[in-house]
PDB file of C-alpha atoms in Angstrom:
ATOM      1  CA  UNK A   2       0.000   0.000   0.000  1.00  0.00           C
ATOM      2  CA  UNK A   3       1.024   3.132  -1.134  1.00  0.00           C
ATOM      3  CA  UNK A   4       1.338   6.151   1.534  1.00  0.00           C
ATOM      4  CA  UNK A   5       0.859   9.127  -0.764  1.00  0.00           C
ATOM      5  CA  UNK A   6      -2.826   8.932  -1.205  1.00  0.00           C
ATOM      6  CA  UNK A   7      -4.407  10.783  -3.776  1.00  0.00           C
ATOM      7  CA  UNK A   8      -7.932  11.263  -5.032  1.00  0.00           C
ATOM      8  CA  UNK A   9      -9.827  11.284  -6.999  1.00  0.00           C
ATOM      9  CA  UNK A  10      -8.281   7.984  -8.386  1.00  0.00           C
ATOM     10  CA  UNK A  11     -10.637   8.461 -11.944  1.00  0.00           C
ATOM     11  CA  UNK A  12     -11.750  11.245 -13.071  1.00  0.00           C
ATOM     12  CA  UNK A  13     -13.162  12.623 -16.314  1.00  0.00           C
ATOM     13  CA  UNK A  14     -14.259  16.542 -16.808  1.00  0.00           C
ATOM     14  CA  UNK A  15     -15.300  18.432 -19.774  1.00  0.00           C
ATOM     15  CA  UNK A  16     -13.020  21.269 -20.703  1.00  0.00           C
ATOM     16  CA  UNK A  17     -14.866  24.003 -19.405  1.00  0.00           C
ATOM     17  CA  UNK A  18     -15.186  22.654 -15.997  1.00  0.00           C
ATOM     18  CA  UNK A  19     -12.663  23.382 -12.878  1.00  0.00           C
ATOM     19  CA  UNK A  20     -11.682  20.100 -11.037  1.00  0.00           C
ATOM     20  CA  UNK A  21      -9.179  19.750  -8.437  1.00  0.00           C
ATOM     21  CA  UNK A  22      -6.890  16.691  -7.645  1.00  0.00           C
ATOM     22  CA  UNK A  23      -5.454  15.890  -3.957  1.00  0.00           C
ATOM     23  CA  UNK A  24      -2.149  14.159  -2.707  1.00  0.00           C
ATOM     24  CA  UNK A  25      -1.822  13.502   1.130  1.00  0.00           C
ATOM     25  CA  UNK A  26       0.744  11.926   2.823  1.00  0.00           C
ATOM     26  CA  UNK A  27       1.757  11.986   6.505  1.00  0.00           C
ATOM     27  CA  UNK A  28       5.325  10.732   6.762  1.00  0.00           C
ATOM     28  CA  UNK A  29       6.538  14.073   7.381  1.00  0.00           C
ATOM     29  CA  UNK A  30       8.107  14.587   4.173  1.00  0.00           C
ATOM     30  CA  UNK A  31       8.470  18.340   3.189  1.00  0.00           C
ATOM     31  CA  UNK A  32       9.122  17.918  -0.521  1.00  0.00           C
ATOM     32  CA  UNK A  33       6.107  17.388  -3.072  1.00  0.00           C
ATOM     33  CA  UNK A  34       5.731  16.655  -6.590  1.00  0.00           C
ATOM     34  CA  UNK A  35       3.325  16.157  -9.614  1.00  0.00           C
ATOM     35  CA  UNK A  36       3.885  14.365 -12.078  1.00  0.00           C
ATOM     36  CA  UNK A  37       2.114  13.563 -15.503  1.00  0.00           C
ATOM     37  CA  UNK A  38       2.547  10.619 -17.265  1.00  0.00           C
ATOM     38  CA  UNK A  39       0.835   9.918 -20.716  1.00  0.00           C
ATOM     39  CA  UNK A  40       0.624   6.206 -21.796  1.00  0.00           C
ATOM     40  CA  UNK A  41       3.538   3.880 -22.201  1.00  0.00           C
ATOM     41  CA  UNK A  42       6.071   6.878 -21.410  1.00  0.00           C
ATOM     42  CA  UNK A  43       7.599   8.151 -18.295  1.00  0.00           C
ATOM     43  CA  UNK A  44       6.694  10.270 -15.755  1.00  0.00           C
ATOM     44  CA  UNK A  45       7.199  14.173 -16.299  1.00  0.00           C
ATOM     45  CA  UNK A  46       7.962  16.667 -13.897  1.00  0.00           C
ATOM     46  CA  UNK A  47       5.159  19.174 -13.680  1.00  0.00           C
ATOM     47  CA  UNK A  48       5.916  21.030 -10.236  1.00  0.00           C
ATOM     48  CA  UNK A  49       7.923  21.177  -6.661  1.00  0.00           C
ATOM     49  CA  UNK A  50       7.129  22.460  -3.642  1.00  0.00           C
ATOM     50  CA  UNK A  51       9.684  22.033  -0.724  1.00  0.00           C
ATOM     51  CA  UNK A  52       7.780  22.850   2.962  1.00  0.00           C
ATOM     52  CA  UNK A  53       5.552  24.633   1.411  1.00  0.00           C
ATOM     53  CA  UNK A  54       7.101  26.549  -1.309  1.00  0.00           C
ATOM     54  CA  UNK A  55       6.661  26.074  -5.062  1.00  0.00           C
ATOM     55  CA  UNK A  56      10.306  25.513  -5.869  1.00  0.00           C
ATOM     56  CA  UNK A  57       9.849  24.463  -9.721  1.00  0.00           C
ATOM     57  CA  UNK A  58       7.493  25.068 -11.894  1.00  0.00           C
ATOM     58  CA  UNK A  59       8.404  23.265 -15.198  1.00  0.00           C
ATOM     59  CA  UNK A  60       7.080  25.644 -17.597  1.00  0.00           C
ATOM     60  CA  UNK A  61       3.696  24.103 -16.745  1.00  0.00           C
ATOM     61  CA  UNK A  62       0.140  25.994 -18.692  1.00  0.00           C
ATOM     62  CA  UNK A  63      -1.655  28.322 -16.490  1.00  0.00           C
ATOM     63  CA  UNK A  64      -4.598  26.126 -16.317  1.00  0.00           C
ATOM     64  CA  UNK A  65      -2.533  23.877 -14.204  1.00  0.00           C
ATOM     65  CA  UNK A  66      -2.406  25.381 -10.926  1.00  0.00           C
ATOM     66  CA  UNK A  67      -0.737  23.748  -7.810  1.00  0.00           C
ATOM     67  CA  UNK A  68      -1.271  24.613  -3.841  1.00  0.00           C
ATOM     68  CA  UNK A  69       0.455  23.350  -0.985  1.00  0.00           C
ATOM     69  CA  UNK A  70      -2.190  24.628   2.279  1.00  0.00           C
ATOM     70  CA  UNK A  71       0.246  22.485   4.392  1.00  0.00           C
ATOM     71  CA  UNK A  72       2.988  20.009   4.677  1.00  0.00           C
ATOM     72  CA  UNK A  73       0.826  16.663   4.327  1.00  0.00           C
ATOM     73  CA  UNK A  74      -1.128  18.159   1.326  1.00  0.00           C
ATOM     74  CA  UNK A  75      -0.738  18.967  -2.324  1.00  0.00           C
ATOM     75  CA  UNK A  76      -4.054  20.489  -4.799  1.00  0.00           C
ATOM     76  CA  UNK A  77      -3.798  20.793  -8.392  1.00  0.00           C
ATOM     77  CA  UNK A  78      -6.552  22.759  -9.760  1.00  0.00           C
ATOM     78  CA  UNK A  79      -7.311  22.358 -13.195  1.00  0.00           C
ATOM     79  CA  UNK A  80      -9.236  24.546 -15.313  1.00  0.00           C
ATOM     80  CA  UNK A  81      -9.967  24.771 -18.933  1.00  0.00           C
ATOM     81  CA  UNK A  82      -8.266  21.821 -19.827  1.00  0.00           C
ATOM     82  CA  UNK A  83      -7.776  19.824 -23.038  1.00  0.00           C
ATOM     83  CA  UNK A  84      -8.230  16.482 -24.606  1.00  0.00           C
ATOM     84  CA  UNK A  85      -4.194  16.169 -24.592  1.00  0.00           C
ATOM     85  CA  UNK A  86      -3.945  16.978 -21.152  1.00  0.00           C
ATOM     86  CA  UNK A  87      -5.713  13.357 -20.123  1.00  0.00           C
ATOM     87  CA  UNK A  88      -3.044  11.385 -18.396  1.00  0.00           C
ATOM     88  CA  UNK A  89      -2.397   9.483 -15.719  1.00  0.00           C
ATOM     89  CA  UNK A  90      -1.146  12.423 -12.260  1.00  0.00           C
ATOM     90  CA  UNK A  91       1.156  11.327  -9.823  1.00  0.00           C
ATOM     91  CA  UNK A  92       1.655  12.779  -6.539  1.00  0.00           C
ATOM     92  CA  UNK A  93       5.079  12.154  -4.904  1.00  0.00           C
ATOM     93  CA  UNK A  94       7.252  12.767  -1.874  1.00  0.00           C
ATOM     94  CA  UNK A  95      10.293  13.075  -0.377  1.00  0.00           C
ATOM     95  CA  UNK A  96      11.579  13.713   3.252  1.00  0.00           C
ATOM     96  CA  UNK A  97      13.390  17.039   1.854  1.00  0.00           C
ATOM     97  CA  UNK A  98      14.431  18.195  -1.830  1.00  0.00           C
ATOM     98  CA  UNK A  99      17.879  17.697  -0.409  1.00  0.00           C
ATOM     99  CA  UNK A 100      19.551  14.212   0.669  1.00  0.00           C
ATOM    100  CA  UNK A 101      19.232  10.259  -0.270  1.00  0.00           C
ATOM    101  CA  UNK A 102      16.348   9.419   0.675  1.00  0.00           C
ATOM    102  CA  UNK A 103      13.774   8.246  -2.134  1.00  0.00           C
ATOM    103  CA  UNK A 104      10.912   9.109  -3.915  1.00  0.00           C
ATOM    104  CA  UNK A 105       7.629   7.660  -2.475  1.00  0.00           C
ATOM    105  CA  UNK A 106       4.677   8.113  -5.380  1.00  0.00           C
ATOM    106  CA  UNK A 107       0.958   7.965  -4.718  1.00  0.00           C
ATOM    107  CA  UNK A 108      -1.483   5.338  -7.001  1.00  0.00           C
ATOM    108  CA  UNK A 109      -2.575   8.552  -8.932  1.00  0.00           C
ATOM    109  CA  UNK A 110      -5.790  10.253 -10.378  1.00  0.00           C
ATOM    110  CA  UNK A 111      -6.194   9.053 -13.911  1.00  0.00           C
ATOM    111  CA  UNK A 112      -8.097  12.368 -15.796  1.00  0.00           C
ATOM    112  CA  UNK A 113     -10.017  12.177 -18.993  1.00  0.00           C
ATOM    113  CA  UNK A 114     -10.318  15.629 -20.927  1.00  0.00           C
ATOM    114  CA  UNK A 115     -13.598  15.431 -23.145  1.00  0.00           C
TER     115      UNK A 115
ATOM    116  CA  UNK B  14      21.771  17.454 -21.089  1.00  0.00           C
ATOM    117  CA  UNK B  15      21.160  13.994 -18.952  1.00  0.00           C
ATOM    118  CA  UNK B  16      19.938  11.570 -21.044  1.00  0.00           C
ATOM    119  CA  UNK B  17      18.663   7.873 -19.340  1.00  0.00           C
ATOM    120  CA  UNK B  18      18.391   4.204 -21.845  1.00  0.00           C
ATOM    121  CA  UNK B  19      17.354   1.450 -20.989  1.00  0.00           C
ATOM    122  CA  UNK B  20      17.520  -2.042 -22.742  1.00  0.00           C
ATOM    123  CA  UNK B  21      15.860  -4.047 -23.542  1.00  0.00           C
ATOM    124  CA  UNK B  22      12.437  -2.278 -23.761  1.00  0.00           C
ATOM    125  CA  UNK B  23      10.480  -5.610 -23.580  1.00  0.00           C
ATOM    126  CA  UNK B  24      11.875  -8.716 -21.851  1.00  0.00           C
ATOM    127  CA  UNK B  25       9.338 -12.389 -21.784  1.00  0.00           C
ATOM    128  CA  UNK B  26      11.065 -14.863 -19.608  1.00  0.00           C
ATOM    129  CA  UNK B  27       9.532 -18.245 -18.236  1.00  0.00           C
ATOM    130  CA  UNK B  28       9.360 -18.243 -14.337  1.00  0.00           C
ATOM    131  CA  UNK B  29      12.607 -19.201 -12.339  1.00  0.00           C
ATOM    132  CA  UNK B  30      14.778 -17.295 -14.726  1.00  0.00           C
ATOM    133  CA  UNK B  31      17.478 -14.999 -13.438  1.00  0.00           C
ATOM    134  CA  UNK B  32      17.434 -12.040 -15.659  1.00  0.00           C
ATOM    135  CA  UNK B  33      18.975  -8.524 -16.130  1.00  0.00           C
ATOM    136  CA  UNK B  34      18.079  -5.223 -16.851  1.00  0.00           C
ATOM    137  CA  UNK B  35      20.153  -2.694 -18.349  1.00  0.00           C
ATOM    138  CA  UNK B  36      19.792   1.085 -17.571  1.00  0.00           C
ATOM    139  CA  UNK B  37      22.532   3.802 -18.679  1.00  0.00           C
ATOM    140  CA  UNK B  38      23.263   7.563 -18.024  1.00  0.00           C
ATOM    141  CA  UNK B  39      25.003   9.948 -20.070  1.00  0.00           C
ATOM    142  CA  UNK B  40      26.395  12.274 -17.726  1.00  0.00           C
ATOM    143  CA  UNK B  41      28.010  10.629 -14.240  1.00  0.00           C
ATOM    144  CA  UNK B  42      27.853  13.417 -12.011  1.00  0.00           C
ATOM    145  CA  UNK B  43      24.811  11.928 -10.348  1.00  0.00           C
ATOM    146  CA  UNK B  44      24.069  11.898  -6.469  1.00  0.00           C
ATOM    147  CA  UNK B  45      21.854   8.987  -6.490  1.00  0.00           C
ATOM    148  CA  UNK B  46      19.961   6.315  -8.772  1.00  0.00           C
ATOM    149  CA  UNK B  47      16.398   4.881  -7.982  1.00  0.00           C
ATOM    150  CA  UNK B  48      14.648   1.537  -9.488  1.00  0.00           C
ATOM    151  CA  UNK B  49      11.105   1.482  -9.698  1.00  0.00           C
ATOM    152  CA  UNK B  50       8.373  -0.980 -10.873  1.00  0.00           C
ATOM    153  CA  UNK B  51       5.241   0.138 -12.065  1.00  0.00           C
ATOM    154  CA  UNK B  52       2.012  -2.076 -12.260  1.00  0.00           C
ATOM    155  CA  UNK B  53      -0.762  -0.622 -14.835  1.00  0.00           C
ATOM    156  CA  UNK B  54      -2.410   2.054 -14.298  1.00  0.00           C
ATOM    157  CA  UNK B  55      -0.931   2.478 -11.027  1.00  0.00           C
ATOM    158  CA  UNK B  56       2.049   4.569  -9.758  1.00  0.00           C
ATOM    159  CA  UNK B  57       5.637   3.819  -9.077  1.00  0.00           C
ATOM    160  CA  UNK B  58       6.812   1.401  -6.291  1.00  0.00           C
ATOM    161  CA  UNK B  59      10.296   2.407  -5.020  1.00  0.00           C
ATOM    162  CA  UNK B  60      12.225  -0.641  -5.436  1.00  0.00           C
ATOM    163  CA  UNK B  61      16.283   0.101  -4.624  1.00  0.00           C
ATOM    164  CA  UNK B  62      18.029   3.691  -4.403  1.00  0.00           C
ATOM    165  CA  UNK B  63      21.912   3.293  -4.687  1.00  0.00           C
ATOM    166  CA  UNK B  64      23.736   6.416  -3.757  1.00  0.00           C
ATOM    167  CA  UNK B  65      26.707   7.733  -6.336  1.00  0.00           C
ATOM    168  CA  UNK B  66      29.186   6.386  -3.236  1.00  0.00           C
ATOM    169  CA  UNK B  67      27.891   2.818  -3.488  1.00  0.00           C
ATOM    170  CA  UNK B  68      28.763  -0.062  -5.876  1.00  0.00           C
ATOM    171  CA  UNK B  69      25.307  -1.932  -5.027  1.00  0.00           C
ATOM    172  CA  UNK B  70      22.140  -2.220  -2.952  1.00  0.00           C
ATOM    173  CA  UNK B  71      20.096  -5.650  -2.493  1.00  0.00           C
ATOM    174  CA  UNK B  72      16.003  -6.001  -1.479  1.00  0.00           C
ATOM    175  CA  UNK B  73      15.057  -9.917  -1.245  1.00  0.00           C
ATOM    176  CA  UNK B  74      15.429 -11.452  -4.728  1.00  0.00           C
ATOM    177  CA  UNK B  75      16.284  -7.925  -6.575  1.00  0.00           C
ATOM    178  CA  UNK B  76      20.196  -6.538  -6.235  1.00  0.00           C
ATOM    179  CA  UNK B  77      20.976  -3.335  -8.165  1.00  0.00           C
ATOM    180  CA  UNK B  78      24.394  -2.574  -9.260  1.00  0.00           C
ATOM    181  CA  UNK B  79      25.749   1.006 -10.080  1.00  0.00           C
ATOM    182  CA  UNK B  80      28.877   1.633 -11.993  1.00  0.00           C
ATOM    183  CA  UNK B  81      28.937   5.801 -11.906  1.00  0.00           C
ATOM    184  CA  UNK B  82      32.133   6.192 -14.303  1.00  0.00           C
ATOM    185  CA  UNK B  83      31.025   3.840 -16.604  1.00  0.00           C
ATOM    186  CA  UNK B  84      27.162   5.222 -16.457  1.00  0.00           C
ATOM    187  CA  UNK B  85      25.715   2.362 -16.314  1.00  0.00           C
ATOM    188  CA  UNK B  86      23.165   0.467 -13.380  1.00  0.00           C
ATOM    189  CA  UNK B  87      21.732  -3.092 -13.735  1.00  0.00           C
ATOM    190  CA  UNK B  88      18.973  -4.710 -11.760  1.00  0.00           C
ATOM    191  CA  UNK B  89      19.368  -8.225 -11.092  1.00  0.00           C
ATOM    192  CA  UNK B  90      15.757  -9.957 -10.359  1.00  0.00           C
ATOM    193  CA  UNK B  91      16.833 -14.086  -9.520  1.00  0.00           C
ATOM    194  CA  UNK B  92      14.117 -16.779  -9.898  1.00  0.00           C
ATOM    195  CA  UNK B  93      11.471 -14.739 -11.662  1.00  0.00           C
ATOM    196  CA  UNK B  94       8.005 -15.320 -10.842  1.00  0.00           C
ATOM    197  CA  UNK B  95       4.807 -14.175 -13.134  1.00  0.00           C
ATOM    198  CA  UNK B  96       3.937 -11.221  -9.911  1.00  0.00           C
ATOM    199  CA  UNK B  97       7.401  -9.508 -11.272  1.00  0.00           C
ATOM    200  CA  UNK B  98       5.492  -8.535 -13.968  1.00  0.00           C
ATOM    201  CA  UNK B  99       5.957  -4.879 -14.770  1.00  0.00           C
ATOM    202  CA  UNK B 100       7.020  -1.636 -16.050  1.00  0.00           C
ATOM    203  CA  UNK B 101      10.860  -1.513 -14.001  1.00  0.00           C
ATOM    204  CA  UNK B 102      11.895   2.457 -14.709  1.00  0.00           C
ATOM    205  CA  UNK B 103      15.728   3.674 -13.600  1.00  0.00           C
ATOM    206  CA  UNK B 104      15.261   7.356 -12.653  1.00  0.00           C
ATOM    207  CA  UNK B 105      19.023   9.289 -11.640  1.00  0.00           C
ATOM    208  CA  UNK B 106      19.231  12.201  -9.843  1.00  0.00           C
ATOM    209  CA  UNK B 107      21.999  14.534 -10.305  1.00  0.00           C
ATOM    210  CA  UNK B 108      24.333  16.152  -8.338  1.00  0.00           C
ATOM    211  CA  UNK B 109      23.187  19.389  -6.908  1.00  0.00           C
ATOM    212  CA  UNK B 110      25.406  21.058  -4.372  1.00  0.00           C
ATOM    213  CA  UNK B 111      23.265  23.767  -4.119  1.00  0.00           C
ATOM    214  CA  UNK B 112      20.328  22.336  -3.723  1.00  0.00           C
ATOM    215  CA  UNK B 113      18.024  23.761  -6.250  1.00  0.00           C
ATOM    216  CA  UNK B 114      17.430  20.685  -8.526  1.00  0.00           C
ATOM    217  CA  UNK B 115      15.461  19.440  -4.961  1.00  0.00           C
ATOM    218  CA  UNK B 116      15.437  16.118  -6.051  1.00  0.00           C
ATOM    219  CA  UNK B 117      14.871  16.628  -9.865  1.00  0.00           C
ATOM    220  CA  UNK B 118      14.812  12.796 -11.413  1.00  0.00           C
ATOM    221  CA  UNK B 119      15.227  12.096 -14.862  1.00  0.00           C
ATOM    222  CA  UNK B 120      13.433   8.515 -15.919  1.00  0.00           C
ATOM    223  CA  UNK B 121      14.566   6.344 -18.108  1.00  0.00           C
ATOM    224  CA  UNK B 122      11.704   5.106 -20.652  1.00  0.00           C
ATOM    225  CA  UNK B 123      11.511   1.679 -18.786  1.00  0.00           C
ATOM    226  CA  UNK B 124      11.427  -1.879 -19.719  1.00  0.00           C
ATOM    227  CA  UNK B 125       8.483  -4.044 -19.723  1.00  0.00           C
ATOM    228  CA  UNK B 126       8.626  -7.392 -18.330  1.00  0.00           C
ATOM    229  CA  UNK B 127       6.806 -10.052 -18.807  1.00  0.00           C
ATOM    230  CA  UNK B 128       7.557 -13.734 -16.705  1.00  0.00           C
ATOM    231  CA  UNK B 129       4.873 -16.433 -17.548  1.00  0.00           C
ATOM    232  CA  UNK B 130       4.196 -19.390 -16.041  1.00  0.00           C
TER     233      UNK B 130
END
């Protein structure tokens, strides 16, 4: 079992609605990511927060918007959104952006643009 | 640029095979590399992390090897069984002394395996 939980773990939303995806995790880690990751391809680095702070922002759209309210939890709001943005979002965490320790990633939210 | 292969991209063994997978790194100045596996449509287990100072880490049946200079990891999986089934993705971090990559990965594009009964 994973301990980055994220929900919702389907979702599909027409591209003039706002959704928003969540990512907890209570190991006291104060790095977060999201990742996307389209079919049969790796996962790509969207954005980094480290306690708290968005640290990178990979030249993500606008209509991608992250929030970090707190150290166990990570939003992404989405709004406006289209067909190629369905892919499978990973949440993941570390203990700090700094050091060995490795990269824990939640089950993700799988998000179909129509 | 730091650029991450790994070979084969599909691999079918029977069950009770040792087997080998290949991952390799253009640029060595790394500070760690991570193994995953990845079931479908899930996300990505955390399977070894070897740091840049270590030759090689071992978890059960899996032992991952690093040789930095060379760029090159393997992951060793003995006596297969059909629940290894999965997408196993190297991922290497690199080094960062200042500490505003926080933790940056870049994946390799995975190889899918396969172990039938």
């Amino acid at each position: 079992d994973t301990e980055v939980t994220q929900t919702p773990k389907h979702l599909v939303m027409g591209m003039t609605n706002k959704k928003s995806l969540k990512c907890e995790q209570h190991m006291g880690h104060r790095a977060m990511y999201w990742y996307k990751q389209k079919a049969k391809k790796p996962p790509e680095l969207m954005f980094v927060y480290s306690y708290e702070k968005l640290s990178i922002n990979e030249s993500v759209p606008s209509r991608f918007s992250p929030e970090c309210p707190n150290s166990s939890l990570l939003n992404l709001h989405l709004h406006a959104l289209q067909p190629e943005d369905s892919a499978l979002y990973l949440c993941a965490s570390r203990l700090t952006g700094t050091g060995n320790s490795p990269l824990h990633f939640g089950n993700g939210t799988r998000l179909t643009v129509t | 640029k730091q650029e991450v292969t790994q070979i084969p991209a599909a691999l079918s063994v029977p069950e009770g095979e040792n087997l080998v997978l290949n991952c390799s790194f253009t640029d060595s100045a790394i500070y760690n590399l991570q193994w995953f596996r990845q079931d479908p449509g899930k996300g990505l287990t955390s399977l070894l992390l070897i740091q840049s100072s270590q030759r090689e880490q071992t978890s059960g049946r899996l032992n991952a090897s690093l040789d930095k200079s060379s760029g090159r990891s393997t992951l060793y999986i003995a006596a297969s069984q059909p629940g290894d089934s999965a997408t196993y993705l190297c991922a290497v971090r690199r080094e960062d002394a200042g500490g505003t990559s926080y933790g940056k990965l870049t994946f390799g594009q995975g190889t899918i395996l396969t172990v039938h009964p």
